[in-house]
Coordinates of C-alpha atoms in Angstrom, one line a residue:
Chain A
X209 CA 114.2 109.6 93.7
X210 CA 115.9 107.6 90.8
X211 CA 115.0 104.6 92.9
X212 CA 111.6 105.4 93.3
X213 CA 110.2 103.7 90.5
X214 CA 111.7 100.5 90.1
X215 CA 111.3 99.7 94.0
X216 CA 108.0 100.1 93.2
X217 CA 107.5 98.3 90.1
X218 CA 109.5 95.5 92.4
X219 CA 106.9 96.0 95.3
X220 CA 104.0 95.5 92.7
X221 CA 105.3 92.7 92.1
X222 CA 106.0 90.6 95.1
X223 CA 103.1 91.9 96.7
X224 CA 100.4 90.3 94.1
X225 CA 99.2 86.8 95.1
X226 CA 97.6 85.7 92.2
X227 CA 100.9 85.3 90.2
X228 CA 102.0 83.5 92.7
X229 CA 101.0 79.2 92.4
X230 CA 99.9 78.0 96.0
X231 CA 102.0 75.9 97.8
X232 CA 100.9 72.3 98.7
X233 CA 103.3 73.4 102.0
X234 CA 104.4 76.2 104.1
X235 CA 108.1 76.5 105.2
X236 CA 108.6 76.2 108.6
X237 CA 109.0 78.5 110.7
X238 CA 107.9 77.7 113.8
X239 CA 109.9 77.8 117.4
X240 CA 111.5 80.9 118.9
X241 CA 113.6 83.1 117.2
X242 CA 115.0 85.9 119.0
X243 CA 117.0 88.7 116.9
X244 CA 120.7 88.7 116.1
X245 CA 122.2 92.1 115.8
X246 CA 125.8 93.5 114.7
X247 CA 124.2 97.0 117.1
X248 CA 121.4 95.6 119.3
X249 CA 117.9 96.8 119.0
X250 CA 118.9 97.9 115.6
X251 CA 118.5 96.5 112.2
X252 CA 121.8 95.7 109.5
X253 CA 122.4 97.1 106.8
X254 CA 121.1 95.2 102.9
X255 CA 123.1 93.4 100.9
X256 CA 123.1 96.7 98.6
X257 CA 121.3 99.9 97.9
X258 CA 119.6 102.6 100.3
X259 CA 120.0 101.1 104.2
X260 CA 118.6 102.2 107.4
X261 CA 119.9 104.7 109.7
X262 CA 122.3 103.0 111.5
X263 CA 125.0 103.9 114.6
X264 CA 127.4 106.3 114.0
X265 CA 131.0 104.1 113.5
X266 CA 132.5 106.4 115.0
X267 CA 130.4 106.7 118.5
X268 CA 129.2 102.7 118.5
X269 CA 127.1 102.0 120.7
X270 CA 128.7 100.2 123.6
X271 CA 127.5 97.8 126.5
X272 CA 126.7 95.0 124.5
X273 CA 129.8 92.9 125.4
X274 CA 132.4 92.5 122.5
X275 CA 132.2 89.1 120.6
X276 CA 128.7 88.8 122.4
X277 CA 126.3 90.7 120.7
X278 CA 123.3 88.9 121.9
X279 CA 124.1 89.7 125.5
X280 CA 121.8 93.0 126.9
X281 CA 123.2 96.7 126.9
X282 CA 125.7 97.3 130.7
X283 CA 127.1 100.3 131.2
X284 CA 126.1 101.9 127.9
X285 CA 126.6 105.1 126.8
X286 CA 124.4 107.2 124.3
X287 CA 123.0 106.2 121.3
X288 CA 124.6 108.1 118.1
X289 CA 122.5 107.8 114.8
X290 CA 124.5 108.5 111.8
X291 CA 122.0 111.3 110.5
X292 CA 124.0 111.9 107.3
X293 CA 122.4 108.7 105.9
X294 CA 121.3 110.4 102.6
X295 CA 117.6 108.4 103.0
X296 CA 116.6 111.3 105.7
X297 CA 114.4 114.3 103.9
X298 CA 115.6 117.2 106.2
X299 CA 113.0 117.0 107.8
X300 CA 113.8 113.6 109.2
X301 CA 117.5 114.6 109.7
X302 CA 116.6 117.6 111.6
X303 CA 114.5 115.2 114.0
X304 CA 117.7 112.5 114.3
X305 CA 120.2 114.9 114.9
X306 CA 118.2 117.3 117.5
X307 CA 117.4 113.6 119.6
X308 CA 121.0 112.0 119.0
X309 CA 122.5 115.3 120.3
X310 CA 120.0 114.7 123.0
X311 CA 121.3 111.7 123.9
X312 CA 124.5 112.7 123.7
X313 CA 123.6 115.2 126.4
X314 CA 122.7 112.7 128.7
X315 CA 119.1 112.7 127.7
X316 CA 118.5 109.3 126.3
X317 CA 115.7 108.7 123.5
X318 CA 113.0 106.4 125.1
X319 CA 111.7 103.9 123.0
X320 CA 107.7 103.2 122.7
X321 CA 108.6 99.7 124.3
X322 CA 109.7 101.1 127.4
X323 CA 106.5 103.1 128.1
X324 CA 104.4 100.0 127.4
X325 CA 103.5 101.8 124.2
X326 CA 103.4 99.3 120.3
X327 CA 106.5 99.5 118.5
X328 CA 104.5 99.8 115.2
X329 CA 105.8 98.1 112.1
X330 CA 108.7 98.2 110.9
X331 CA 110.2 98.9 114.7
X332 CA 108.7 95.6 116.2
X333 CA 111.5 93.7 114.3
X334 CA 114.0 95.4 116.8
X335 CA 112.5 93.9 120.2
X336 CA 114.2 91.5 122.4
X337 CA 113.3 88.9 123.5
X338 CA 111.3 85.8 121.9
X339 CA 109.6 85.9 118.1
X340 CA 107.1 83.1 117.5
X341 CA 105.1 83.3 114.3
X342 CA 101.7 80.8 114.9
X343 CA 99.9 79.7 111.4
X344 CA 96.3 79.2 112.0
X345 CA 95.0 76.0 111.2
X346 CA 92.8 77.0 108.8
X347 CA 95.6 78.4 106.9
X348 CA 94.1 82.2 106.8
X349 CA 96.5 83.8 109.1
X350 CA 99.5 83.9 110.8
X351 CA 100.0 85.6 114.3
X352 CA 102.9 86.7 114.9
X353 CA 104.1 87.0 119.0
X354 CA 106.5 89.1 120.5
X355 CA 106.9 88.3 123.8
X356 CA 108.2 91.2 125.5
X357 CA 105.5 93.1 126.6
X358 CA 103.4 90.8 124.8
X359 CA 102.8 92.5 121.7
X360 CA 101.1 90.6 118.5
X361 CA 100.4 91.2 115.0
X362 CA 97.8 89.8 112.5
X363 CA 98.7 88.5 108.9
X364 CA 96.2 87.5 106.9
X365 CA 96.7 85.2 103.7
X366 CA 96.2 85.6 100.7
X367 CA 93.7 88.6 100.8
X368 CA 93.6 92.7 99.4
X369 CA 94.0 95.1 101.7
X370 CA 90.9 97.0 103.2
X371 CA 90.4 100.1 100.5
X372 CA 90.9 102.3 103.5
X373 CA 92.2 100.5 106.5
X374 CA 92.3 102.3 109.9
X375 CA 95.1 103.7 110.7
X376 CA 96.7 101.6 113.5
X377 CA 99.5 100.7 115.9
X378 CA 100.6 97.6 114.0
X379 CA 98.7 98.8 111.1
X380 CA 96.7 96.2 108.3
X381 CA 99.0 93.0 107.5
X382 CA 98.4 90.7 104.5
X383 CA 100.8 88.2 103.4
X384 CA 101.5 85.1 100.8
X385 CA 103.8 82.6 100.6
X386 CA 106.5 82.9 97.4
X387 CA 108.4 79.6 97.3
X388 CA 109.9 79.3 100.6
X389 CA 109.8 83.1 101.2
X390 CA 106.6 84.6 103.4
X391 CA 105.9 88.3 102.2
X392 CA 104.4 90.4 104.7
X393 CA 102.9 94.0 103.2
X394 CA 101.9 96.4 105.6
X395 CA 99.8 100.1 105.4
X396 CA 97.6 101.2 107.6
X397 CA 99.9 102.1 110.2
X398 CA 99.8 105.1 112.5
X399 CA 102.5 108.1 112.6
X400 CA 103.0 107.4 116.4
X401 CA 105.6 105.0 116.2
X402 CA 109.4 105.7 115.5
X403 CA 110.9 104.0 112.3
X404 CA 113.7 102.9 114.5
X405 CA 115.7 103.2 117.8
X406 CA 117.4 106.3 116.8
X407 CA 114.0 107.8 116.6
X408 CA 113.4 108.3 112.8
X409 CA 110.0 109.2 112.2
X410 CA 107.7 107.8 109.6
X411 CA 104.1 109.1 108.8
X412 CA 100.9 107.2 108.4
X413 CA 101.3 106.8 104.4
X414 CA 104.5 104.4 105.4
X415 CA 104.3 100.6 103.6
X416 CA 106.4 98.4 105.1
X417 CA 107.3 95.1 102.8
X418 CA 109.0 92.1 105.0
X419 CA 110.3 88.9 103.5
X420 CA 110.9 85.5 106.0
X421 CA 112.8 82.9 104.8
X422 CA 114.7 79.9 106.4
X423 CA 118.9 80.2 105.9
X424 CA 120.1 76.8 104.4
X425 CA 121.2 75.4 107.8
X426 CA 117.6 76.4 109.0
X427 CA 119.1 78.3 111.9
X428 CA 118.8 81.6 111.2
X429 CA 115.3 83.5 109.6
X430 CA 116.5 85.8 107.7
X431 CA 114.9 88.8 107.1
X432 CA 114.9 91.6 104.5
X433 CA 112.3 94.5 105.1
X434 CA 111.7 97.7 102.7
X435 CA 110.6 100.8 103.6
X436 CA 108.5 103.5 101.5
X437 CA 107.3 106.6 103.1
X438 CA 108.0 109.9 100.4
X439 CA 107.2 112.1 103.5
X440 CA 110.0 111.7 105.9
X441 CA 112.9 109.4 103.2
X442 CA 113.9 110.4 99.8
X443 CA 113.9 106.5 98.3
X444 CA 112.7 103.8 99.4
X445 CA 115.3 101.9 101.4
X446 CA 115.2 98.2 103.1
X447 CA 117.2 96.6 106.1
X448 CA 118.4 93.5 107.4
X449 CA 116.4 92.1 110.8
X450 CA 117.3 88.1 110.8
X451 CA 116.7 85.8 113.8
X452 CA 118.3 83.0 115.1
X453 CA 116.8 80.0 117.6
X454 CA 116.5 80.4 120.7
X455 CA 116.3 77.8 123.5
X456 CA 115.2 79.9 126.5
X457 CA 111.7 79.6 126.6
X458 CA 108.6 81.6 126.7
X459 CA 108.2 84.0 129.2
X460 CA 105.5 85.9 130.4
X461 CA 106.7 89.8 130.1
X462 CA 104.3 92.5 131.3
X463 CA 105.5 96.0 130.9
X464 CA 102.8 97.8 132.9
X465 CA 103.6 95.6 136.0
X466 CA 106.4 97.8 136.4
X467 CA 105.4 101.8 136.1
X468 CA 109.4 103.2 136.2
X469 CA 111.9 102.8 132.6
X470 CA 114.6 101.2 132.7
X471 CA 116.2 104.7 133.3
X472 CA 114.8 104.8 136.7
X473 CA 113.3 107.8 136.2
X474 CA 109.2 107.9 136.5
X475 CA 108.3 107.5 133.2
X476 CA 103.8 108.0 131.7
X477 CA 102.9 104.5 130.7
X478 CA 99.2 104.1 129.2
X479 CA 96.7 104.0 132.3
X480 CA 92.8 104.0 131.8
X481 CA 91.2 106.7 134.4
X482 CA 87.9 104.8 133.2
X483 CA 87.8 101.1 132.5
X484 CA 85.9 100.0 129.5
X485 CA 83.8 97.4 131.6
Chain B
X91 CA 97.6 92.5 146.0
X92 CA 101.5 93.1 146.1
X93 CA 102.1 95.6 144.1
X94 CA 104.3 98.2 145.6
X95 CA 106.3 94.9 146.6
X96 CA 106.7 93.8 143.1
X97 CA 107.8 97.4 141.8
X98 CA 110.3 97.8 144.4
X99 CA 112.0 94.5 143.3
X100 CA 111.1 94.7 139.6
X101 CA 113.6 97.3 138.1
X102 CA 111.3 98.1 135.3
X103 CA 110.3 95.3 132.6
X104 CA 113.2 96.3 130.6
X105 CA 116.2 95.9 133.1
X106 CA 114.8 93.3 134.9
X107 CA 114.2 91.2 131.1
X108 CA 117.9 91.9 130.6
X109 CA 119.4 90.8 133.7
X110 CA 117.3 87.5 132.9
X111 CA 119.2 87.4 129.8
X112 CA 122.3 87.9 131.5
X113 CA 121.6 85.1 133.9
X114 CA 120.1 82.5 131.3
X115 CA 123.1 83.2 129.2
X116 CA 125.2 83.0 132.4
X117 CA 123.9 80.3 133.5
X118 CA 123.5 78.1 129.9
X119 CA 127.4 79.0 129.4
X120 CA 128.2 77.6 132.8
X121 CA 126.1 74.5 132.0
X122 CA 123.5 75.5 134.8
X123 CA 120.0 74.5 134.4
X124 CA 116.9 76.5 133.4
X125 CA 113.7 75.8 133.2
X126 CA 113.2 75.0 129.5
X127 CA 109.1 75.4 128.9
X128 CA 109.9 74.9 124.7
X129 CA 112.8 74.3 123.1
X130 CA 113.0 75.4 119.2
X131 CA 112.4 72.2 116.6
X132 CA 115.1 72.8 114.7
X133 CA 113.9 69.8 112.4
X134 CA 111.7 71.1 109.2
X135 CA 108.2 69.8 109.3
X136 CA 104.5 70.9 108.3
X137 CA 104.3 73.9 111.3
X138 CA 100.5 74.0 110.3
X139 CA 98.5 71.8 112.7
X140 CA 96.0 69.6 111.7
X141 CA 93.2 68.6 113.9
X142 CA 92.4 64.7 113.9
X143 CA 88.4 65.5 113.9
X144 CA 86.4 69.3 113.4
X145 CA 85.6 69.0 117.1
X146 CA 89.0 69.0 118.1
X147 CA 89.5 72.5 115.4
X148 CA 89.0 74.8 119.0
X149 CA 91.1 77.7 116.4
X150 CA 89.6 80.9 115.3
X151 CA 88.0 84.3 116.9
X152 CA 85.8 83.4 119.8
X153 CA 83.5 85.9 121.4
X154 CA 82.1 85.5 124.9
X155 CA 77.9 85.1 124.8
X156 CA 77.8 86.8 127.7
X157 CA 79.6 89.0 130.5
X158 CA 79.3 89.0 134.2
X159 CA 81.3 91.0 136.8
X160 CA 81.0 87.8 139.0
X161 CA 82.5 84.4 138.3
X162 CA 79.5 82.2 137.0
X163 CA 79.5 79.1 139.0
X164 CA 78.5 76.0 137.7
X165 CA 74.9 75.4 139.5
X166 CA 75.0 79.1 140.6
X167 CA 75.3 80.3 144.2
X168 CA 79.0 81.7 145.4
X169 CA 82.4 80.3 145.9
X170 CA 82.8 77.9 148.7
X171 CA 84.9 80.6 150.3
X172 CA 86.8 79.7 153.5
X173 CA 87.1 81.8 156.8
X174 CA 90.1 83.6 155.5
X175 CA 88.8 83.3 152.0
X176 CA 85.9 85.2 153.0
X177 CA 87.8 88.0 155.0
X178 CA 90.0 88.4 152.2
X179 CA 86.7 88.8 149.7
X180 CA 85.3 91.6 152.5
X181 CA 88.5 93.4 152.3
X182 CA 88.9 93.3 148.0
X183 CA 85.3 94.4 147.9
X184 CA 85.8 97.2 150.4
X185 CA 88.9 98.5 148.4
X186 CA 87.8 98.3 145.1
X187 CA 84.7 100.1 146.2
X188 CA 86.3 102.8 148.4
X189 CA 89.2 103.1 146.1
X190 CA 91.8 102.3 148.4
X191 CA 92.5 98.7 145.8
X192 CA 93.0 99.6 142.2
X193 CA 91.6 97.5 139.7
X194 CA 94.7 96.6 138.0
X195 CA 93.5 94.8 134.8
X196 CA 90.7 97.8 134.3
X197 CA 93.2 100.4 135.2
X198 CA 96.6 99.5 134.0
X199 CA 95.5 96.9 131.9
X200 CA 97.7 94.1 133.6
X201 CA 96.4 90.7 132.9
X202 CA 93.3 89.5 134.3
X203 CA 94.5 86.2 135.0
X204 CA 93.0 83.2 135.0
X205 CA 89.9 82.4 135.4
X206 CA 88.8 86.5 135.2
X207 CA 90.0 86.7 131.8
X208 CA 87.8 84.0 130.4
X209 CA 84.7 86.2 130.3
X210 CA 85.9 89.3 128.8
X211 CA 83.9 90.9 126.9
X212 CA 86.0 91.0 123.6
X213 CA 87.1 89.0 121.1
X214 CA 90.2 86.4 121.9
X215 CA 92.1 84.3 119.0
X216 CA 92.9 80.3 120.4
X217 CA 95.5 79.0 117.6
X218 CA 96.4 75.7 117.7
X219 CA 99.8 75.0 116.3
X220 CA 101.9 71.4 116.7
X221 CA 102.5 71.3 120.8
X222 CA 101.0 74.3 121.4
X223 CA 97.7 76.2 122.1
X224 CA 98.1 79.7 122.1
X225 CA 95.1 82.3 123.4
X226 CA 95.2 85.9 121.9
X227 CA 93.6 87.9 124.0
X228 CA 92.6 91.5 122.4
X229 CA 92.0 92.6 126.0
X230 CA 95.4 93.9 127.4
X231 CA 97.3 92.3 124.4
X232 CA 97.2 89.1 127.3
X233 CA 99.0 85.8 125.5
X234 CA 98.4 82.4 127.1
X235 CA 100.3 80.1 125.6
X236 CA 99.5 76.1 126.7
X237 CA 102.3 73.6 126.2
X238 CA 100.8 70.0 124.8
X239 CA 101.5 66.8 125.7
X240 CA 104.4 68.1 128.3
X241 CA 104.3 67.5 132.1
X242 CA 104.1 70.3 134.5
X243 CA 106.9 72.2 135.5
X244 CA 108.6 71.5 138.9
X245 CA 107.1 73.1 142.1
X246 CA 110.4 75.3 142.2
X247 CA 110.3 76.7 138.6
X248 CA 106.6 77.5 139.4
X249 CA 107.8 79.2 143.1
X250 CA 110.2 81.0 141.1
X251 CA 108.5 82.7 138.0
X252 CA 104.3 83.2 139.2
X253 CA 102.7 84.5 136.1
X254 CA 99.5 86.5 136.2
X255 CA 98.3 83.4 133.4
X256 CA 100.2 80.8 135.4
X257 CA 101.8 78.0 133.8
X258 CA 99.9 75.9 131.2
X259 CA 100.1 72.4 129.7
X260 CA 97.5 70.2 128.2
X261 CA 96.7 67.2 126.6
X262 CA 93.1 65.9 124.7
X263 CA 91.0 63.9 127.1
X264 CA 89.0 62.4 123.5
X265 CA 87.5 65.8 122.1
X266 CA 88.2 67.6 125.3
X267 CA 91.1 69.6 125.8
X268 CA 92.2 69.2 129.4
X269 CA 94.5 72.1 130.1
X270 CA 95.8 72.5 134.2
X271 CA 97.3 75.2 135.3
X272 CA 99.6 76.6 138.1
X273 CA 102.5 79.1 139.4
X274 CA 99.8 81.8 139.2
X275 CA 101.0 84.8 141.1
X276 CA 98.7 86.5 143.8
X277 CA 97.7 90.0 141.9
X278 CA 94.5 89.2 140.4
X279 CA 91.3 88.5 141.3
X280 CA 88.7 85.4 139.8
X281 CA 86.0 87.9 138.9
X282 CA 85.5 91.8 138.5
X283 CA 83.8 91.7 142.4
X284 CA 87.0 91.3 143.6
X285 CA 86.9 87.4 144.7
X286 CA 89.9 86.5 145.8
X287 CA 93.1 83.8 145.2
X288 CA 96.1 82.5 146.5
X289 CA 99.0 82.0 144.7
X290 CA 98.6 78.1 145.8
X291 CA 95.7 78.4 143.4
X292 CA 95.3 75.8 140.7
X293 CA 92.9 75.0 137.8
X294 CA 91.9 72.2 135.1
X295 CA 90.1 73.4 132.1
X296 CA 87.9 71.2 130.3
X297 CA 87.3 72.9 126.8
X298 CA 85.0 71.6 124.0
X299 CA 82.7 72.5 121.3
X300 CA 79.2 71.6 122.2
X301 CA 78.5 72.9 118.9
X302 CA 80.2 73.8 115.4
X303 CA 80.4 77.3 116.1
X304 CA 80.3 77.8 120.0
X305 CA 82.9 77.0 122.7
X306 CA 82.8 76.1 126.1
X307 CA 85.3 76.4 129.0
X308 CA 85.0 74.4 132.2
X309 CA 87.3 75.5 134.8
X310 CA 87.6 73.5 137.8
X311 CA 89.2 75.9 140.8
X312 CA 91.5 74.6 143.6
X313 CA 92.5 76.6 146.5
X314 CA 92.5 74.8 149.6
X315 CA 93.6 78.7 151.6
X316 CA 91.1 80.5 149.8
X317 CA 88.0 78.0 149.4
X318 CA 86.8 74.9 151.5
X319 CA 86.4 72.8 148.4
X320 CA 87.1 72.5 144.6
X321 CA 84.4 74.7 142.3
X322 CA 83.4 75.2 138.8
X323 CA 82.8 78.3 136.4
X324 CA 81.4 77.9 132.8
X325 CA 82.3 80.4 130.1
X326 CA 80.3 80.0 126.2
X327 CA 81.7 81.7 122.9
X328 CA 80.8 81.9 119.8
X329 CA 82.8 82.1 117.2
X330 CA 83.0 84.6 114.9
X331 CA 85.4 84.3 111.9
X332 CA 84.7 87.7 110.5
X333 CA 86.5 89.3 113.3
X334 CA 90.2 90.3 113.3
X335 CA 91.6 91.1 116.6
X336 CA 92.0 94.8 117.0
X337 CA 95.0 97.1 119.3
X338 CA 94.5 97.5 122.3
X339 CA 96.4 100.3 124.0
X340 CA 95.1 101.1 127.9
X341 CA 92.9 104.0 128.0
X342 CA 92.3 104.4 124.0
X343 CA 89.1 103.6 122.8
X344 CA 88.7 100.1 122.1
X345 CA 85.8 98.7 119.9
X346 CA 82.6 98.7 120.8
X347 CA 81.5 95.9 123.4
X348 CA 78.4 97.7 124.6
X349 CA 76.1 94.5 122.6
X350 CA 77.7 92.2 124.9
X351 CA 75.1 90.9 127.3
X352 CA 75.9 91.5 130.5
X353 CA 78.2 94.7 129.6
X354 CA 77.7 98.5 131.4
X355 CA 79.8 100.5 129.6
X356 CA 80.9 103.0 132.6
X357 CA 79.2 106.5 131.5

């Protein structure tokens, strides 16, 4: 809890407009980006202080190709969360360790992707496949696209937040630009989605802080995101989730085209038994 | 409608996405060729596109002025289905009616496809950005992204990866956006009756703005198997910059479309 307070004081800060000057320019950010990973589907650790819960060292994840990180999972075995990760409230830990021994029993964790379900914030920053963030013209928003199962936020400029948003998949994003760094503050969000692959879970009071910035060689957007939610983590803690270009192209990815997981198994995916129209 | 055919040779959106990784990745380390619909611009520049004149601004949430479950063809009256075109229309009716055809796009909230998901009844988001326009469809969570200024891709590229949205590039014809589309694949139908296309199906939108605030979408059909001549549909918005796209996760209630004209909300 010692961290508590000057995260805060920190997040109070970045995330007021006004005392920010507005830029006669935006940085750039436009193309694909697709995520580089040490641990795919997972995000890196910060530069310092309280990280995310990451793979345990000593069970790494394997099937992502060594040398090749960007290459998809073969052959992999379970996914092992390192649940001593002092951010988990036992609560939290409890949850990690009972679904990583899970795993470890052969059960694997299926992620909200795979069932066609949102990843929620901050979990979309883990999906593969392409990342394309569109400003609007009218420079009010920016919609960000993530091509696998077609999944899309809103950010909206220089704006408050609703007094009491809905409480949402992707949740209520507003954003401004600081320099060349695009801040991205999100509440609002549903308790529905995991915090991360290991299944972590986060309740509807989580506020999710992301900062976008180009690297110096304009290759890589790097990405630093911060995570407060007092009910499930004991500080607030942040995470690394950068991209880097990508060449391949759009494609068009529809999850509910196909009704089985990757798993093979028959897995529920969202179905209407009455249409809306 | 293929379906079962496309599950039994689509391993699951996930495995199949990941052996196309493999194979691009294969395939770019080799040298091989893929098709390459947008390469990154690794160059900094303004990413903020600026129309030339307010009548070519087509950004911003449009709304449909009105829903129908059939395709509204320019002068009225019906497709100009062919023999087959016709036979295939009996049998979509008949299924969808007896329940022996789901309704995909109502049901499992595939894409609608093109033209069908031009008069949905909620809100959509176009976004024009340099070399591309992008539609946001809050039905389905359906993208459409349009490539600018770009020929159309090879007949094999389009053989080899049908989209429900086919493949789009346009260029301004004055204040009109011209945008032509093919590579659709055959799961969807034009309208909400069931009316049927071929995956030889292609289209030419002419989009304007009659007005500041309203749209309108002329789309020219072509399907020489399906239709004894090229048709029309029109499709109007409006647009409505108070409203931000919402979730939409099948079978969840979605906002409330029941002021739509033309909408019956099924009881």
């Amino acid at each position: 809890m010692t961290h508590r307070l000057p995260f805060i004081a920190l997040l109070c800060t970045v995330a007021w407009p006004t005392l920010v000057p507005a830029e006669t320019t935006i940085p750039d950010f436009s193309g694909l980006w697709t995520r580089k990973w040490v641990t795919p589907s997972t995000y890196d650790a910060p530069a310092s202080g309280p990280g995310p819960v990451m793979i345990d060292q000593a069970q790494p994840h394997h099937g992502h190709r060594a040398g090749e990180p960007d290459l998809p999972d073969v052959d992999s075995n379970a996914w092992v969360a390192d649940y001593s990760n002092p951010i988990l409230k036992p609560e939290a830990r409890e949850l990690v360790k009972r679904i990583t021994e899970q795993e470890l029993a052969g059960h694997p964790h299926v992620e909200h992707q795979t069932l066609c379900m949102p990843s929620g914030v901050p979990e979309i920053l883990n999906l593969r496949d392409n990342m394309q963030m569109l400003p609007a013209p009218s420079g009010r928003d920016i919609t960000i696209l993530y091509w696998r199962d077609h999944q899309v936020r809103h950010v909206y400029l220089d704006v408050p937040h609703s007094a009491n948003p809905p409480k949402t998949w992707y949740g209520e994003s507003i954003g401004h630009y600081e320099g060349d760094t695009l801040v991205i503050d999100t509440i609002g969000l549903n308790d529905k989605t995991d915090t991360d692959r290991f299944g972590t879970p986060h309740s509807d009071q989580i506020h999710v802080t992301e900062r976008y910035r180009l690297s110096k060689d304009r290759d890589t957007l790097e990405v630093v995101f911060t995570v407060d939610d007092p009910k499930f983590f004991t500080t607030v803690w942040s995470g690394r989730a950068d991209y880097r270009r990508d060449t391949r192209g759009i494609r068009e990815l529809i999850c509910a085209e196909n009704q089985r997981s990757a798993l093979g198994e028959q897995q529920p995916i969202p179905t209407a038994a009455k249409p809306d129209f | 409608m293929a379906r079962r055919f496309v599950c039994s040779i689509g391993i699951a959106g996930i495995a199949a996405a990941a052996l196309l990784m493999v194979a691009s990745a294969d395939a770019q380390r080799r040298g091989g060729e893929r098709p390459k619909e947008e390469a990154s611009a690794p160059a900094a520049g303004n990413p903020i596109y600026t129309p030339p004149t307010p009548a070519m601004n087509i950004s911003g949430v449009w709304w449909t002025q009105s829903y129908s479950r059939k395709l509204p063809v320019v002068g009225g009256g019906e497709p100009p289905l062919t023999d087959k075109g016709k036979a295939q229309y009996a049998r979509n009716v008949a299924g969808l009616n007896d329940g022996s055809i789901v309704d995909e796009a109502r049901h499992l909230c595939v894409p609608d496809g093109v033209p069908r998901i031009l008069g949905n009844p909620y809100p959509f988001q176009l976004i024009q950005t340099p070399g591309q326009v992008t539609f946001v469809y809050e039905l389905n969570h359906v993208i459409r992204p349009v490539v600018m200024d770009k020929p159309q891709l090879s007949a094999n590229q389009l053989e080899v990866a049908p989209y429900y949205s086919g493949h789009s590039v346009a260029h301004w014809d004055g204040e009109t956006l011209v945008i032509e589309t093919a590579g659709f694949n055959e799961k969807t139908f034009l309208d909400a009756s069931g009316a049927p296309h071929s995956d030889a199906m292609t289209t030419v939108e002419r989009i304007r703005k009659p007005g500041d605030k309203t749209l309108e979408d002329v789309i020219t059909i072509t399907d020489g198997e399906m239709f004894t001549q090229p048709f029309s549909a029109r499709f109007a918005y409006d647009l409505h910059p108070e409203v931000r796209l919402e979730d939409y996760v099948c079978g969840e209630k979605h906002r409330d479309i029941s002021m739509v004209k033309g909408v019956v909300v099924p009881k």
